[in-house]
Amino acid sequence: MALIVQKYGGSSVADAEAIKRVAQRIVAQKKAGHDVVVVVSAMGDTTDELLDLAEKVSPMPPARELDMLVTAGERMSMAVVAMAIEDLGYEARSFTGSQAGVITTSLHGNAKIIDVTPGRIQEAVGEGAICIVAGFQGVSQDTKDITSLGRGGSDTTAVALAGALNADACEIYSDVDGVFTADPRVVPSARRIPQLSYEEMLEMAASGTKILHLRCVEYARQYNIPLHVRSSFSQKPGTWIVSEVEESEGMEQPIISGVSHDRSEAKITVVGVPDKVGEAATIFKALSDAEINIDMIVQNVSAVSTSRTDISFTVAKDAGKEAVAALKKVQEKVGYDSLRYDDQIGKVSLIGAGMRSYPGVTARFFDAIAASDTNVEMISTSEIRISVIVGEDQIDAAVRAAHSEFQLDSDQVEAVVYGGTGR
Ligand code: ASP
Ligand code: MG
């Protein structure tokens, strides 16, 4: 007998039919003799609809009230899932994040989990009930207000709960059959990855693969919780995310796990920065004071004739306006000439733990990118990742080129997207 935490995403609980199907799956685990704790997301596009509603009512809703509103989506799901389970003859009890003991920081809209004290869940499980917990939310330790964990945060609820409950496994159900070597909408021949290490999944999540919330993977690694990512619409084996990928018999692990892309960033260039000590520090201090996260950075060598240089970096498009405003404030102090803002860009990344010990990966990647006629604007690397910034209209071609260069294409179409509106 094991304790299993399952998490169902929005498209898995989109309507009454879907909820009944999910209830069957949950009950099947219980019938097999396991204890089950379930985390649910809001039904379908509910979160987006609630945000749209708030925007219509007020252009700048108070953060506290916005969290009260959006977290209601998950509370609807938990109640109806519990009802569907009761209808199958099993005892189910639903709990809000706060009731489940999810304690967070007080930052509305993007709170972080500090602690999970799941006393009520343990008690209910001990009494034989199936627990359904509302994902994406908690209660602030200081203010006692309800907080939300940021978009996609239900994954993190599931992993944090699994950690606190010392669960044997954490299953993340969505509308695709696992993690693929590329986004199947861009590369239809993308292949399912049977096993991935936490570090590879972290790099993928950080470079645009949306299947798992980044913080959820960080948690899973920290507490060493194996994650099983699969579809609630099929019985396919999915993807396991574990600390060490096993070498299957007679088969070496591929050097490259996948190619991810990200369309959510913009590039800012600070033009004509005087080549003096401390200029970069002033620029990045201004951005950090405005709480803006920077991704890639490139500084060119200064031109001999002018002793000036350009510094380019990328930020989330959402933070673009604030970044420009923060930089304008230090224009005089730094003495730069002008700013350039470009949001017609994207990031393409090649990820694989194997590249650490194989020479030539970088050369092959750039060769493939060049052959797809894509111009590289910026480059950054980690031990197991190479990322490039390219023009927005070249993202798809670059992803496909890198994907085939490393022989990741499957000869049959494996990727089925079962649900979701892609919103
Ligand atoms: N419902 C929330 C969202 O759409 C949280 C989640 O789905 O994980 O972002
Ligand atoms: Mg969702």
Tab-separated table of C-alpha atoms and ligand atoms in Angstrom:
chain	number	residue	atom	x	y	z
A	1	MET	CA	0.000	0.000	0.000
A	2	ALA	CA	1.349	3.366	-1.029
A	3	LEU	CA	0.428	7.003	-0.574
A	4	ILE	CA	-0.047	8.610	-3.940
A	5	VAL	CA	-0.505	12.296	-4.662
A	6	GLN	CA	-2.217	13.000	-7.978
A	7	LYS	CA	-2.620	16.393	-9.611
A	8	TYR	CA	-5.144	17.099	-12.356
A	9	GLY	CA	-4.757	20.161	-14.575
A	10	GLY	CA	-7.528	22.411	-15.835
A	11	SER	CA	-8.325	20.528	-19.047
A	12	SER	CA	-8.589	17.229	-17.114
A	13	VAL	CA	-11.457	18.694	-15.065
A	14	ALA	CA	-12.913	21.011	-17.723
A	15	ASP	CA	-16.539	19.834	-17.523
A	16	ALA	CA	-18.863	17.335	-15.838
A	17	GLU	CA	-17.824	14.489	-18.154
A	18	ALA	CA	-14.146	15.104	-17.539
A	19	ILE	CA	-14.690	15.298	-13.793
A	20	LYS	CA	-16.466	11.945	-13.783
A	21	ARG	CA	-13.630	10.383	-15.765
A	22	VAL	CA	-11.060	11.763	-13.326
A	23	ALA	CA	-13.103	10.448	-10.381
A	24	GLN	CA	-12.901	6.959	-11.951
A	25	ARG	CA	-9.129	7.200	-12.148
A	26	ILE	CA	-8.863	8.328	-8.543
A	27	VAL	CA	-11.136	5.563	-7.316
A	28	ALA	CA	-9.141	2.987	-9.308
A	29	GLN	CA	-6.059	3.796	-7.185
A	30	LYS	CA	-8.086	3.561	-4.004
A	31	LYS	CA	-9.493	0.200	-5.125
A	32	ALA	CA	-5.939	-0.987	-5.735
A	33	GLY	CA	-5.376	-0.437	-2.014
A	34	HIS	CA	-3.563	2.909	-2.033
A	35	ASP	CA	-4.180	6.090	-0.096
A	36	VAL	CA	-4.869	8.944	-2.472
A	37	VAL	CA	-4.532	12.692	-2.071
A	38	VAL	CA	-5.595	14.698	-5.105
A	39	VAL	CA	-4.716	18.274	-6.056
A	40	VAL	CA	-6.915	19.999	-8.618
A	41	SER	CA	-6.588	23.045	-10.858
A	42	ALA	CA	-9.470	25.268	-11.842
A	43	MET	CA	-11.849	23.883	-14.475
A	44	GLY	CA	-10.760	24.615	-18.059
A	45	ASP	CA	-10.044	28.296	-18.621
A	46	THR	CA	-11.677	29.424	-15.372
A	47	THR	CA	-8.586	31.219	-14.063
A	48	ASP	CA	-8.320	33.305	-17.242
A	49	GLU	CA	-12.035	34.050	-17.158
A	50	LEU	CA	-11.838	35.213	-13.556
A	51	LEU	CA	-8.898	37.457	-14.430
A	52	ASP	CA	-10.852	38.873	-17.396
A	53	LEU	CA	-13.778	39.547	-15.090
A	54	ALA	CA	-11.598	41.397	-12.600
A	55	GLU	CA	-10.149	43.518	-15.378
A	56	LYS	CA	-13.616	44.540	-16.515
A	57	VAL	CA	-14.533	45.597	-13.000
A	58	SER	CA	-11.335	47.423	-12.182
A	59	PRO	CA	-8.183	48.219	-14.194
A	60	MET	CA	-6.026	47.780	-11.080
A	61	PRO	CA	-7.748	45.377	-8.690
A	62	PRO	CA	-6.308	45.141	-5.159
A	63	ALA	CA	-3.937	42.163	-5.063
A	64	ARG	CA	-5.615	40.709	-1.977
A	65	GLU	CA	-9.038	40.624	-3.639
A	66	LEU	CA	-7.640	39.316	-6.914
A	67	ASP	CA	-6.232	36.318	-5.031
A	68	MET	CA	-9.564	35.758	-3.287
A	69	LEU	CA	-11.175	35.717	-6.715
A	70	VAL	CA	-8.768	33.517	-8.692
A	71	THR	CA	-8.311	30.925	-5.944
A	72	ALA	CA	-12.080	30.366	-6.039
A	73	GLY	CA	-11.573	28.511	-9.349
A	74	GLU	CA	-9.727	25.656	-7.644
A	75	ARG	CA	-12.283	25.567	-4.832
A	76	MET	CA	-15.054	24.917	-7.368
A	77	SER	CA	-13.086	22.013	-8.821
A	78	MET	CA	-12.308	20.398	-5.480
A	79	ALA	CA	-15.941	20.327	-4.447
A	80	VAL	CA	-17.250	18.836	-7.689
A	81	VAL	CA	-14.474	16.240	-7.871
A	82	ALA	CA	-15.310	15.199	-4.295
A	83	MET	CA	-19.001	14.922	-5.265
A	84	ALA	CA	-18.172	12.719	-8.263
A	85	ILE	CA	-16.105	10.394	-6.048
A	86	GLU	CA	-18.862	10.142	-3.432
A	87	ASP	CA	-21.196	9.264	-6.272
A	88	LEU	CA	-18.987	6.229	-7.025
A	89	GLY	CA	-19.461	5.078	-3.447
A	90	TYR	CA	-16.180	6.260	-1.926
A	91	GLU	CA	-15.688	8.800	0.819
A	92	ALA	CA	-14.126	12.066	-0.333
A	93	ARG	CA	-13.368	15.318	1.495
A	94	SER	CA	-12.261	18.544	-0.096
A	95	PHE	CA	-9.909	21.085	1.497
A	96	THR	CA	-8.835	24.588	0.537
A	97	GLY	CA	-5.106	25.262	0.404
A	98	SER	CA	-5.339	26.946	3.768
A	99	GLN	CA	-7.200	23.998	5.332
A	100	ALA	CA	-4.614	21.638	3.866
A	101	GLY	CA	-1.894	23.567	5.712
A	102	VAL	CA	-0.206	25.285	2.758
A	103	ILE	CA	1.568	28.232	4.432
A	104	THR	CA	3.037	30.871	2.148
A	105	THR	CA	4.770	34.239	1.978
A	106	SER	CA	2.444	37.223	1.710
A	107	LEU	CA	3.239	38.197	-1.898
A	108	HIS	CA	-0.162	38.115	-3.570
A	109	GLY	CA	-0.197	36.694	-7.072
A	110	ASN	CA	3.141	34.945	-6.685
A	111	ALA	CA	3.431	33.667	-3.126
A	112	LYS	CA	6.010	31.031	-2.240
A	113	ILE	CA	5.286	28.040	-0.045
A	114	ILE	CA	7.159	28.291	3.274
A	115	ASP	CA	5.771	25.220	4.998
A	116	VAL	CA	3.077	22.572	4.660
A	117	THR	CA	1.360	21.300	7.816
A	118	PRO	CA	-1.102	18.747	6.458
A	119	GLY	CA	-2.575	17.583	9.800
A	120	ARG	CA	-6.155	17.599	8.561
A	121	ILE	CA	-5.229	15.697	5.415
A	122	GLN	CA	-3.397	13.019	7.393
A	123	GLU	CA	-6.342	12.669	9.707
A	124	ALA	CA	-8.828	12.291	6.845
A	125	VAL	CA	-6.569	9.826	5.002
A	126	GLY	CA	-6.257	7.854	8.247
A	127	GLU	CA	-10.031	7.631	8.348
A	128	GLY	CA	-10.041	6.175	4.861
A	129	ALA	CA	-11.194	9.245	2.942
A	130	ILE	CA	-9.841	10.401	-0.400
A	131	CYS	CA	-8.663	14.015	0.033
A	132	ILE	CA	-9.135	16.608	-2.669
A	133	VAL	CA	-7.041	19.755	-2.225
A	134	ALA	CA	-7.464	23.037	-4.078
A	135	GLY	CA	-4.187	23.757	-5.881
A	136	PHE	CA	-2.475	27.086	-6.593
A	137	GLN	CA	-3.224	28.603	-3.174
A	138	GLY	CA	-2.261	28.914	0.425
A	139	VAL	CA	-2.505	31.203	3.403
A	140	SER	CA	0.052	33.848	4.284
A	141	GLN	CA	1.992	33.209	7.461
A	142	ASP	CA	2.020	36.913	8.464
A	143	THR	CA	-1.199	38.412	7.145
A	144	LYS	CA	-3.383	35.261	7.287
A	145	ASP	CA	-4.775	36.296	3.909
A	146	ILE	CA	-5.395	33.860	1.068
A	147	THR	CA	-2.573	33.886	-1.494
A	148	SER	CA	-2.070	32.411	-4.948
A	149	LEU	CA	1.153	30.739	-6.113
A	150	GLY	CA	1.501	32.171	-9.625
A	151	ARG	CA	0.159	30.779	-12.898
A	152	GLY	CA	0.495	27.014	-13.134
A	153	GLY	CA	1.012	26.820	-9.373
A	154	SER	CA	-1.094	23.717	-8.733
A	155	ASP	CA	1.868	21.545	-9.748
A	156	THR	CA	3.808	23.101	-6.909
A	157	THR	CA	0.974	22.471	-4.443
A	158	ALA	CA	1.029	18.795	-5.420
A	159	VAL	CA	4.774	18.367	-5.012
A	160	ALA	CA	4.901	20.322	-1.747
A	161	LEU	CA	2.084	18.193	-0.341
A	162	ALA	CA	3.743	15.003	-1.564
A	163	GLY	CA	6.890	16.101	0.259
A	164	ALA	CA	5.095	16.944	3.503
A	165	LEU	CA	3.101	13.698	3.405
A	166	ASN	CA	6.178	11.674	2.517
A	167	ALA	CA	4.241	10.270	-0.454
A	168	ASP	CA	5.572	7.392	-2.512
A	169	ALA	CA	4.874	9.083	-5.820
A	170	CYS	CA	3.498	12.259	-7.285
A	171	GLU	CA	1.536	11.910	-10.513
A	172	ILE	CA	0.939	15.043	-12.574
A	173	TYR	CA	-1.929	14.619	-15.037
A	174	SER	CA	-2.449	16.974	-17.956
A	175	ASP	CA	-3.704	16.753	-21.531
A	176	VAL	CA	-0.498	15.494	-23.149
A	177	ASP	CA	1.200	12.121	-22.761
A	178	GLY	CA	4.271	13.390	-20.923
A	179	VAL	CA	7.289	15.525	-21.683
A	180	PHE	CA	8.277	15.615	-25.342
A	181	THR	CA	11.564	16.329	-27.119
A	182	ALA	CA	9.986	19.564	-28.434
A	183	ASP	CA	6.602	21.259	-28.424
A	184	PRO	CA	4.479	18.969	-30.653
A	185	ARG	CA	2.701	22.027	-32.072
A	186	VAL	CA	6.018	23.086	-33.616
A	187	VAL	CA	7.523	19.643	-34.193
A	188	PRO	CA	4.760	17.080	-34.886
A	189	SER	CA	7.359	14.280	-34.899
A	190	ALA	CA	8.481	15.086	-31.344
A	191	ARG	CA	9.135	12.031	-29.227
A	192	ARG	CA	8.008	11.226	-25.701
A	193	ILE	CA	10.907	11.216	-23.233
A	194	PRO	CA	10.547	8.182	-20.924
A	195	GLN	CA	12.872	9.484	-18.193
A	196	LEU	CA	14.457	12.831	-17.409
A	197	SER	CA	16.649	14.027	-14.566
A	198	TYR	CA	15.514	16.887	-12.323
A	199	GLU	CA	18.303	19.087	-13.640
A	200	GLU	CA	17.273	18.545	-17.263
A	201	MET	CA	13.616	19.201	-16.438
A	202	LEU	CA	14.630	22.357	-14.559
A	203	GLU	CA	16.514	23.633	-17.599
A	204	MET	CA	13.560	22.765	-19.853
A	205	ALA	CA	11.008	24.439	-17.589
A	206	ALA	CA	13.227	27.520	-17.305
A	207	SER	CA	13.611	27.742	-21.071
A	208	GLY	CA	9.979	27.586	-22.061
A	209	THR	CA	8.681	24.000	-21.700
A	210	LYS	CA	5.358	24.657	-20.035
A	211	ILE	CA	4.308	21.217	-18.894
A	212	LEU	CA	5.591	21.725	-15.348
A	213	HIS	CA	5.842	24.782	-13.129
A	214	LEU	CA	9.520	25.592	-12.522
A	215	ARG	CA	9.132	25.783	-8.764
A	216	CYS	CA	7.449	22.396	-8.689
A	217	VAL	CA	10.540	20.804	-10.231
A	218	GLU	CA	12.799	22.638	-7.763
A	219	TYR	CA	10.735	21.220	-4.927
A	220	ALA	CA	10.748	17.711	-6.333
A	221	ARG	CA	14.533	17.828	-6.573
A	222	GLN	CA	14.934	19.255	-3.087
A	223	TYR	CA	12.794	16.525	-1.503
A	224	ASN	CA	13.758	13.853	-4.008
A	225	ILE	CA	10.167	13.109	-5.016
A	226	PRO	CA	9.852	11.172	-8.267
A	227	LEU	CA	7.389	12.912	-10.599
A	228	HIS	CA	5.288	11.001	-13.081
A	229	VAL	CA	3.924	13.268	-15.818
A	230	ARG	CA	1.112	11.730	-17.863
A	231	SER	CA	-2.206	12.300	-19.568
A	232	SER	CA	-5.518	11.841	-17.810
A	233	PHE	CA	-7.028	11.033	-21.226
A	234	SER	CA	-4.969	7.908	-21.943
A	235	GLN	CA	-3.203	5.032	-20.198
A	236	LYS	CA	0.144	5.749	-21.862
A	237	PRO	CA	3.288	5.474	-19.734
A	238	GLY	CA	4.200	9.184	-19.620
A	239	THR	CA	7.510	10.628	-18.391
A	240	TRP	CA	9.306	9.977	-15.097
A	241	ILE	CA	11.368	12.777	-13.613
A	242	VAL	CA	13.934	11.373	-11.236
A	243	SER	CA	17.336	12.165	-9.757
A	244	GLU	CA	19.268	9.655	-11.877
A	245	VAL	CA	18.151	8.512	-15.301
A	246	GLU	CA	18.644	4.753	-15.592
A	247	GLU	CA	20.543	3.441	-18.564
A	248	SER	CA	18.183	0.983	-20.131
A	249	GLU	CA	19.777	-2.273	-21.215
A	250	GLY	CA	21.924	-2.062	-24.301
A	251	MET	CA	20.785	1.487	-24.908
A	252	GLU	CA	22.843	4.527	-24.146
A	253	GLN	CA	21.081	7.658	-22.999
A	254	PRO	CA	20.776	10.194	-25.786
A	255	ILE	CA	23.182	13.129	-25.581
A	256	ILE	CA	20.361	15.587	-26.065
A	257	SER	CA	17.009	15.351	-24.279
A	258	GLY	CA	15.127	18.016	-26.131
A	259	VAL	CA	14.756	21.422	-27.716
A	260	SER	CA	12.589	24.013	-26.028
A	261	HIS	CA	11.527	27.484	-27.034
A	262	ASP	CA	10.163	30.553	-25.342
A	263	ARG	CA	8.210	33.414	-26.944
A	264	SER	CA	7.708	35.381	-23.749
A	265	GLU	CA	10.873	37.499	-23.673
A	266	ALA	CA	11.925	40.852	-25.093
A	267	LYS	CA	15.400	42.220	-25.773
A	268	ILE	CA	16.602	45.578	-24.522
A	269	THR	CA	19.797	47.170	-25.795
A	270	VAL	CA	21.462	50.022	-23.937
A	271	VAL	CA	23.292	51.813	-26.729
A	272	GLY	CA	26.525	53.755	-26.264
A	273	VAL	CA	27.479	52.934	-22.696
A	274	PRO	CA	30.785	54.663	-21.764
A	275	ASP	CA	33.479	51.995	-21.249
A	276	LYS	CA	34.108	52.759	-17.563
A	277	VAL	CA	34.203	50.691	-14.388
A	278	GLY	CA	30.809	50.376	-12.688
A	279	GLU	CA	28.505	51.198	-15.616
A	280	ALA	CA	27.057	47.684	-15.887
A	281	ALA	CA	26.625	47.636	-12.117
A	282	THR	CA	24.545	50.836	-12.222
A	283	ILE	CA	22.394	49.517	-15.054
A	284	PHE	CA	21.635	46.185	-13.433
A	285	LYS	CA	21.163	47.740	-9.991
A	286	ALA	CA	18.428	49.955	-11.455
A	287	LEU	CA	16.688	46.880	-12.837
A	288	SER	CA	17.059	44.863	-9.651
A	289	ASP	CA	15.645	47.765	-7.609
A	290	ALA	CA	12.581	47.576	-9.864
A	291	GLU	CA	12.443	43.787	-9.157
A	292	ILE	CA	12.994	42.887	-12.787
A	293	ASN	CA	14.490	39.499	-13.601
A	294	ILE	CA	17.153	39.428	-16.291
A	295	ASP	CA	17.787	36.404	-18.446
A	296	MET	CA	20.525	36.619	-21.065
A	297	ILE	CA	23.156	39.360	-21.161
A	298	VAL	CA	25.626	40.329	-23.883
A	299	GLN	CA	28.149	43.133	-23.749
A	300	ASN	CA	30.048	43.961	-26.900
A	301	VAL	CA	33.658	45.108	-27.008
A	302	SER	CA	33.795	48.858	-27.179
A	303	ALA	CA	34.568	50.543	-30.438
A	304	VAL	CA	38.121	51.948	-30.342
A	305	SER	CA	37.057	55.256	-31.843
A	306	THR	CA	34.328	56.033	-29.314
A	307	SER	CA	35.235	54.015	-26.209
A	308	ARG	CA	31.574	53.161	-25.987
A	309	THR	CA	29.840	49.817	-25.955
A	310	ASP	CA	26.336	48.324	-26.197
A	311	ILE	CA	24.839	46.093	-23.516
A	312	SER	CA	21.895	43.867	-24.475
A	313	PHE	CA	19.801	41.656	-22.231
A	314	THR	CA	16.442	39.934	-22.210
A	315	VAL	CA	13.537	40.288	-19.787
A	316	ALA	CA	9.994	38.941	-19.699
A	317	LYS	CA	7.805	40.917	-22.152
A	318	ASP	CA	5.484	41.635	-19.225
A	319	ALA	CA	8.294	43.503	-17.487
A	320	GLY	CA	9.441	45.364	-20.611
A	321	LYS	CA	7.799	48.712	-19.895
A	322	GLU	CA	9.019	48.825	-16.311
A	323	ALA	CA	12.533	47.876	-17.395
A	324	VAL	CA	12.663	50.730	-19.897
A	325	ALA	CA	11.334	53.166	-17.286
A	326	ALA	CA	13.924	52.015	-14.728
A	327	LEU	CA	16.732	52.482	-17.260
A	328	LYS	CA	15.563	55.956	-18.300
A	329	LYS	CA	15.976	57.058	-14.696
A	330	VAL	CA	19.709	56.272	-14.790
A	331	GLN	CA	20.395	57.569	-18.314
A	332	GLU	CA	22.181	60.693	-17.087
A	333	LYS	CA	24.150	58.873	-14.418
A	334	VAL	CA	25.359	56.189	-16.829
A	335	GLY	CA	25.646	58.539	-19.785
A	336	TYR	CA	24.411	56.079	-22.389
A	337	ASP	CA	23.058	57.323	-25.744
A	338	SER	CA	19.728	55.537	-26.179
A	339	LEU	CA	17.625	52.431	-25.570
A	340	ARG	CA	16.359	49.920	-28.094
A	341	TYR	CA	13.436	47.631	-27.302
A	342	ASP	CA	12.649	44.559	-29.391
A	343	ASP	CA	9.882	42.138	-28.507
A	344	GLN	CA	9.938	40.319	-31.865
A	345	ILE	CA	12.368	37.721	-30.574
A	346	GLY	CA	12.358	34.233	-29.084
A	347	LYS	CA	14.691	31.865	-27.322
A	348	VAL	CA	15.602	28.409	-28.589
A	349	SER	CA	17.425	26.037	-26.229
A	350	LEU	CA	19.106	22.679	-26.612
A	351	ILE	CA	19.109	20.639	-23.405
A	352	GLY	CA	20.843	17.439	-22.421
A	353	ALA	CA	22.993	16.189	-19.556
A	354	GLY	CA	25.008	14.240	-22.117
A	355	MET	CA	26.465	17.382	-23.683
A	356	ARG	CA	28.695	17.727	-20.625
A	357	SER	CA	30.892	14.888	-21.805
A	358	TYR	CA	30.461	15.018	-25.578
A	359	PRO	CA	32.519	17.504	-27.544
A	360	GLY	CA	31.080	18.969	-30.722
A	361	VAL	CA	27.500	19.497	-29.568
A	362	THR	CA	27.819	23.284	-29.784
A	363	ALA	CA	29.245	23.158	-33.294
A	364	ARG	CA	26.469	20.856	-34.516
A	365	PHE	CA	23.801	23.042	-32.933
A	366	PHE	CA	25.090	26.235	-34.560
A	367	ASP	CA	25.557	24.447	-37.854
A	368	ALA	CA	21.924	23.326	-37.811
A	369	ILE	CA	20.694	26.791	-36.841
A	370	ALA	CA	22.708	28.336	-39.659
A	371	ALA	CA	21.422	25.789	-42.169
A	372	SER	CA	17.875	26.844	-41.261
A	373	ASP	CA	18.869	30.370	-42.271
A	374	THR	CA	18.413	31.694	-38.767
A	375	ASN	CA	20.447	34.600	-37.486
A	376	VAL	CA	21.643	34.276	-33.885
A	377	GLU	CA	21.378	37.485	-31.859
A	378	MET	CA	22.531	36.342	-28.433
A	379	ILE	CA	23.949	33.189	-26.852
A	380	SER	CA	24.017	31.808	-23.342
A	381	THR	CA	24.976	28.439	-21.936
A	382	SER	CA	24.958	26.301	-18.830
A	383	GLU	CA	26.682	22.978	-18.349
A	384	ILE	CA	23.752	21.149	-19.917
A	385	ARG	CA	22.089	23.814	-22.085
A	386	ILE	CA	22.817	26.089	-25.041
A	387	SER	CA	20.334	28.893	-25.733
A	388	VAL	CA	20.139	31.399	-28.548
A	389	ILE	CA	17.973	34.430	-29.137
A	390	VAL	CA	16.596	34.597	-32.679
A	391	GLY	CA	13.986	36.624	-34.540
A	392	GLU	CA	10.415	35.703	-33.661
A	393	ASP	CA	9.647	34.453	-37.180
A	394	GLN	CA	12.666	32.125	-37.078
A	395	ILE	CA	11.867	30.287	-33.854
A	396	ASP	CA	9.989	27.376	-35.413
A	397	ALA	CA	12.582	26.764	-38.119
A	398	ALA	CA	15.414	26.841	-35.588
A	399	VAL	CA	13.619	24.422	-33.248
A	400	ARG	CA	12.952	21.964	-36.079
A	401	ALA	CA	16.513	22.198	-37.387
A	402	ALA	CA	18.058	21.473	-33.978
A	403	HIS	CA	15.545	18.700	-33.326
A	404	SER	CA	16.440	16.816	-36.503
A	405	GLU	CA	20.168	17.482	-36.216
A	406	PHE	CA	20.199	15.512	-32.953
A	407	GLN	CA	17.981	12.751	-34.392
A	408	LEU	CA	15.152	13.356	-31.990
A	409	ASP	CA	12.376	12.898	-34.561
A	410	SER	CA	10.113	9.925	-34.147
A	411	ASP	CA	9.015	8.014	-37.238
A	412	GLN	CA	5.445	7.932	-36.062
A	413	VAL	CA	3.335	10.706	-34.606
A	414	GLU	CA	3.440	10.125	-30.840
A	415	ALA	CA	2.199	13.423	-29.557
A	416	VAL	CA	-1.540	13.710	-29.131
A	417	VAL	CA	-2.963	16.805	-27.544
A	418	TYR	CA	-6.211	15.616	-25.980
A	419	GLY	CA	-7.788	18.699	-24.528
A	420	GLY	CA	-7.272	22.299	-23.635
A	421	THR	CA	-7.935	25.402	-25.628
A	422	GLY	CA	-4.278	26.409	-25.553
A	423	ARG	CA	-5.216	29.524	-23.663
B	1	ASP	N1	-5.497	27.526	-12.328
B	1	ASP	C1	-4.209	28.122	-12.198
B	1	ASP	C2	-3.716	28.592	-13.550
B	1	ASP	O1	-4.397	28.439	-14.542
B	1	ASP	C3	-3.215	27.223	-11.549
B	1	ASP	C4	-2.922	25.953	-12.289
B	1	ASP	O2	-3.601	25.596	-13.233
B	1	ASP	O3	-1.950	25.287	-11.908
B	1	ASP	O4	-2.656	29.136	-13.643
B	2	MG	MG	-4.439	25.983	-15.365
